[in-house]
Tab-separated table of C-alpha atoms in Angstrom:
chain	number	residue	atom	x	y	z
A	48	ASP	CA	-2.422	14.538	8.996
A	49	VAL	CA	-6.109	14.788	8.339
A	50	LYS	CA	-7.921	11.647	7.391
A	51	VAL	CA	-11.192	10.349	6.488
A	52	THR	CA	-11.240	6.993	5.126
A	53	GLN	CA	-14.336	5.410	2.983
A	54	SER	CA	-14.159	1.641	3.176
A	55	SER	CA	-14.259	0.936	-0.663
A	56	ARG	CA	-13.261	2.822	-3.583
A	57	TYR	CA	-15.571	0.828	-6.139
A	58	LEU	CA	-18.447	-1.222	-5.293
A	59	VAL	CA	-20.951	-3.238	-7.525
A	60	LYS	CA	-24.105	-4.406	-6.036
A	61	ARG	CA	-27.304	-6.056	-7.378
A	62	THR	CA	-30.677	-4.695	-7.432
A	63	GLY	CA	-32.461	-5.386	-4.306
A	64	GLU	CA	-29.338	-5.863	-2.144
A	65	LYS	CA	-28.639	-4.123	1.122
A	66	VAL	CA	-25.470	-2.134	0.846
A	67	PHE	CA	-23.321	-0.472	3.589
A	68	LEU	CA	-20.840	2.393	3.032
A	69	GLU	CA	-18.634	3.124	5.772
A	70	CYS	CA	-16.605	6.161	6.747
A	71	VAL	CA	-14.107	6.681	9.541
A	72	GLN	CA	-12.427	9.875	10.597
A	73	ASP	CA	-9.254	10.205	12.984
A	74	MET	CA	-9.925	14.100	13.670
A	75	ASP	CA	-12.318	13.800	16.319
A	76	HIS	CA	-14.730	15.724	14.453
A	77	GLU	CA	-18.387	16.304	15.812
A	78	ASN	CA	-20.095	16.597	12.356
A	79	MET	CA	-19.837	13.999	9.645
A	80	PHE	CA	-22.049	14.089	6.092
A	81	TRP	CA	-22.970	11.936	3.247
A	82	TYR	CA	-23.209	13.131	0.056
A	83	ARG	CA	-23.622	11.845	-3.498
A	84	GLN	CA	-22.310	13.539	-6.638
A	85	ASP	CA	-23.714	13.084	-9.958
A	86	PRO	CA	-22.533	14.950	-13.346
A	87	GLY	CA	-24.138	18.350	-13.590
A	88	LEU	CA	-25.644	18.319	-10.086
A	89	GLY	CA	-23.031	18.979	-7.699
A	90	LEU	CA	-22.905	17.560	-4.068
A	91	ARG	CA	-26.338	16.673	-2.847
A	92	LEU	CA	-26.811	15.979	0.923
A	93	ILE	CA	-28.045	12.925	1.889
A	94	TYR	CA	-27.665	12.839	5.688
A	95	PHE	CA	-25.803	14.372	8.361
A	96	SER	CA	-24.745	14.080	12.076
A	97	TYR	CA	-23.530	16.383	14.697
A	98	ASP	CA	-22.994	13.759	17.474
A	99	VAL	CA	-23.075	10.098	18.340
A	100	LYS	CA	-26.462	8.629	17.523
A	101	MET	CA	-27.830	11.853	16.189
A	102	LYS	CA	-28.877	11.996	12.605
A	103	GLU	CA	-30.616	14.549	10.521
A	104	LYS	CA	-31.916	14.312	6.915
A	105	GLY	CA	-30.225	16.257	4.104
A	106	ASP	CA	-31.862	17.128	0.782
A	107	ILE	CA	-31.921	13.723	-0.854
A	108	PRO	CA	-32.707	11.083	2.325
A	109	GLU	CA	-35.243	8.770	0.297
A	110	GLY	CA	-33.930	5.207	-0.057
A	111	TYR	CA	-31.142	5.903	2.340
A	112	SER	CA	-30.314	5.367	6.184
A	113	VAL	CA	-27.377	6.284	8.431
A	114	SER	CA	-26.179	4.899	11.829
A	115	ARG	CA	-23.532	6.774	14.075
A	116	GLU	CA	-22.927	4.588	17.107
A	117	LYS	CA	-19.264	5.902	17.297
A	118	LYS	CA	-18.021	9.549	16.974
A	119	GLU	CA	-15.460	8.377	14.471
A	120	ARG	CA	-17.667	6.458	12.309
A	121	PHE	CA	-20.823	7.477	10.006
A	122	SER	CA	-22.380	4.462	7.996
A	123	LEU	CA	-24.502	5.011	5.123
A	124	ILE	CA	-27.087	2.129	4.054
A	125	LEU	CA	-28.947	1.557	1.137
A	126	GLU	CA	-32.019	-0.449	2.284
A	127	SER	CA	-32.569	-2.027	-0.916
A	128	ALA	CA	-30.328	-0.828	-3.590
A	129	SER	CA	-31.795	0.518	-7.000
A	130	THR	CA	-30.069	1.469	-10.141
A	131	ASN	CA	-30.951	5.115	-9.521
A	132	GLN	CA	-28.547	4.983	-6.696
A	133	THR	CA	-25.521	4.505	-8.836
A	134	SER	CA	-23.339	7.267	-8.243
A	135	MET	CA	-20.340	8.444	-6.608
A	136	TYR	CA	-20.806	8.575	-2.754
A	137	LEU	CA	-18.438	11.085	-0.637
A	138	CYS	CA	-18.158	11.099	3.245
A	139	ALA	CA	-16.985	14.383	5.196
A	140	SER	CA	-16.179	15.356	8.421
A	141	GLY	CA	-15.616	18.847	10.182
A	142	SER	CA	-16.224	20.772	13.161
A	143	MET	CA	-18.958	23.251	13.952
A	144	ASN	CA	-19.064	25.576	10.758
A	145	THR	CA	-15.675	25.015	9.936
A	146	GLU	CA	-14.302	23.408	6.747
A	147	ALA	CA	-15.335	19.938	6.019
A	148	PHE	CA	-12.720	17.225	5.062
A	149	PHE	CA	-13.287	14.461	2.340
A	150	GLY	CA	-12.765	10.835	1.925
A	151	GLN	CA	-11.761	9.435	-1.289
A	152	GLY	CA	-14.994	8.671	-2.402
A	153	THR	CA	-16.966	5.193	-3.270
A	154	ARG	CA	-18.124	4.666	-6.872
A	155	LEU	CA	-21.435	2.741	-6.379
A	156	THR	CA	-22.688	0.762	-9.361
A	157	VAL	CA	-26.228	-0.964	-8.879
A	158	VAL	CA	-26.979	-3.630	-11.710
B	77	GLN	CA	-35.533	27.534	-5.023
B	78	LYS	CA	-32.048	25.513	-4.058
B	79	GLU	CA	-30.225	26.668	-1.203
B	80	VAL	CA	-26.652	27.463	-2.984
B	81	GLU	CA	-26.801	28.314	-6.537
B	82	GLN	CA	-23.667	29.231	-8.775
B	83	ASN	CA	-23.152	30.541	-12.335
B	84	SER	CA	-23.691	27.450	-14.171
B	85	GLY	CA	-20.366	27.823	-16.427
B	86	PRO	CA	-18.268	26.134	-18.073
B	87	LEU	CA	-16.038	29.025	-17.739
B	88	SER	CA	-12.852	29.313	-20.123
B	89	VAL	CA	-10.162	31.782	-19.859
B	90	PRO	CA	-6.986	32.677	-21.151
B	91	GLU	CA	-3.821	31.812	-19.135
B	92	GLY	CA	-3.025	35.010	-17.160
B	93	ALA	CA	-6.438	36.151	-16.995
B	94	ILE	CA	-8.960	36.738	-13.869
B	95	ALA	CA	-11.637	33.935	-13.502
B	96	SER	CA	-14.817	35.216	-11.505
B	97	LEU	CA	-17.162	32.872	-10.082
B	98	ASN	CA	-20.292	33.568	-8.290
B	99	CYS	CA	-22.633	32.008	-5.738
B	100	THR	CA	-25.837	32.796	-4.243
B	101	TYR	CA	-27.557	31.148	-1.056
B	102	SER	CA	-31.029	31.268	0.223
B	103	ASP	CA	-30.813	30.855	4.187
B	104	ARG	CA	-30.064	34.356	5.636
B	105	GLY	CA	-28.753	32.522	8.917
B	106	SER	CA	-25.776	30.929	6.893
B	107	GLN	CA	-22.599	31.473	9.059
B	108	SER	CA	-19.606	30.214	7.178
B	109	PHE	CA	-18.939	30.097	3.576
B	110	PHE	CA	-16.289	28.177	1.547
B	111	TRP	CA	-14.771	27.510	-1.606
B	112	TYR	CA	-13.707	23.945	-2.659
B	113	ARG	CA	-11.656	23.062	-5.632
B	114	GLN	CA	-12.240	19.713	-7.241
B	115	TYR	CA	-10.105	18.179	-9.904
B	116	SER	CA	-11.820	15.160	-12.184
B	117	GLY	CA	-11.722	12.072	-10.429
B	118	LYS	CA	-10.637	13.577	-7.018
B	119	SER	CA	-12.650	14.747	-3.728
B	120	PRO	CA	-13.080	18.488	-2.882
B	121	GLU	CA	-10.249	20.197	-1.259
B	122	LEU	CA	-10.727	23.602	0.552
B	123	ILE	CA	-9.118	26.588	-1.232
B	124	MET	CA	-10.835	29.529	0.761
B	125	PHE	CA	-13.182	30.194	3.728
B	126	ILE	CA	-14.723	33.328	4.928
B	127	TYR	CA	-17.131	34.333	7.674
B	128	SER	CA	-17.509	37.940	7.673
B	129	ASN	CA	-18.509	40.745	5.104
B	130	GLY	CA	-15.933	41.866	2.875
B	131	ASP	CA	-12.604	40.877	0.937
B	132	LYS	CA	-10.343	37.964	1.851
B	133	GLU	CA	-7.014	37.464	-0.062
B	134	ASP	CA	-5.115	34.355	-0.050
B	135	GLY	CA	-2.447	34.325	-2.808
B	136	ARG	CA	-3.870	34.359	-6.035
B	137	PHE	CA	-7.221	33.745	-4.690
B	138	THR	CA	-9.722	36.667	-3.417
B	139	ALA	CA	-13.044	35.543	-1.748
B	140	GLN	CA	-15.940	38.404	-1.290
B	141	LEU	CA	-18.874	38.018	0.913
B	142	ASN	CA	-21.825	40.036	1.165
B	143	LYS	CA	-24.228	38.907	3.253
B	144	ALA	CA	-27.216	41.439	2.883
B	145	SER	CA	-27.264	40.270	-0.730
B	146	GLN	CA	-26.637	36.706	0.208
B	147	TYR	CA	-23.598	36.576	-2.378
B	148	VAL	CA	-20.241	35.118	-2.429
B	149	SER	CA	-17.812	35.157	-4.856
B	150	LEU	CA	-14.400	33.641	-5.640
B	151	LEU	CA	-11.841	35.755	-7.933
B	152	ILE	CA	-8.653	33.671	-9.242
B	153	ARG	CA	-6.026	36.068	-10.368
B	154	ASP	CA	-2.933	35.209	-12.931
B	155	SER	CA	-4.964	32.172	-14.080
B	156	GLN	CA	-2.755	28.950	-14.546
B	157	PRO	CA	-3.835	25.928	-16.292
B	158	SER	CA	-3.267	24.192	-13.207
B	159	ASP	CA	-6.244	25.928	-12.153
B	160	SER	CA	-8.468	23.879	-14.142
B	161	ALA	CA	-11.203	22.325	-12.114
B	162	THR	CA	-14.813	22.587	-10.852
B	163	TYR	CA	-15.281	25.049	-8.198
B	164	LEU	CA	-17.676	24.361	-5.224
B	165	CYS	CA	-19.240	26.948	-3.068
B	166	ALA	CA	-20.569	25.770	0.074
B	167	VAL	CA	-22.578	27.082	3.039
B	168	THR	CA	-23.182	26.366	6.370
B	169	GLY	CA	-26.016	26.900	8.992
B	170	ASP	CA	-27.456	24.667	11.632
B	171	TYR	CA	-24.783	22.192	11.285
B	172	LYS	CA	-25.779	21.642	7.888
B	173	LEU	CA	-23.176	21.716	4.763
B	174	SER	CA	-24.629	22.655	1.614
B	175	PHE	CA	-22.887	22.916	-1.919
B	176	GLY	CA	-23.824	24.460	-5.272
B	177	ALA	CA	-23.601	22.606	-8.549
B	178	GLY	CA	-20.262	23.739	-9.176
B	179	THR	CA	-18.726	25.725	-12.063
B	180	THR	CA	-16.057	24.170	-14.161
B	181	VAL	CA	-13.159	26.196	-15.232
B	182	THR	CA	-10.725	25.723	-18.164
B	183	VAL	CA	-7.561	27.851	-18.188
B	184	ARG	CA	-6.449	27.941	-21.977
B	185	ALA	CA	-2.498	28.140	-22.562
């Protein structure tokens, strides 16, 4: 069965902290994605990766970075968390131009 | 202009009626088109995909694609209360997978 696993379901962090969100997939997919979802705004793409060590900016990369050292793992890093980064974060993986499978989401609150 | 735009909704339909959802996209090089359903508090799940112009039917769902008009739609026939959810249109091109803001559908019993 398809599995995309995000490391935490809920996180509370303080302003200015460095935050790591981890995502692991077990389907040998080339592509991995990080989105954030806010009410009324849908899923906005932060970063994506189509190969190990490759990364591309999405539509809202400011304040974020990513790391993909292994094919199955894609990490999202908030260098210095701010309150406007409070959101639901969704990781997804997929093969070229095929459907993407989502993790369960991480609800991050920055206080 | 946003890459993927959906009719804003919300959309309320009576049980048994047809729900019609629309989506336009800006990148003519887009190659694959998807409809996802997202229940409140859950992650999106795929319900339909379409790659070629025309219609594709799967049970009560029909996806329609018109690449010349850069338009993709989803029809839900015989709507059921369990169809109440947010429907997200998604488009791929150059490895990137972009989503619209979603349309919330409520099916009234």
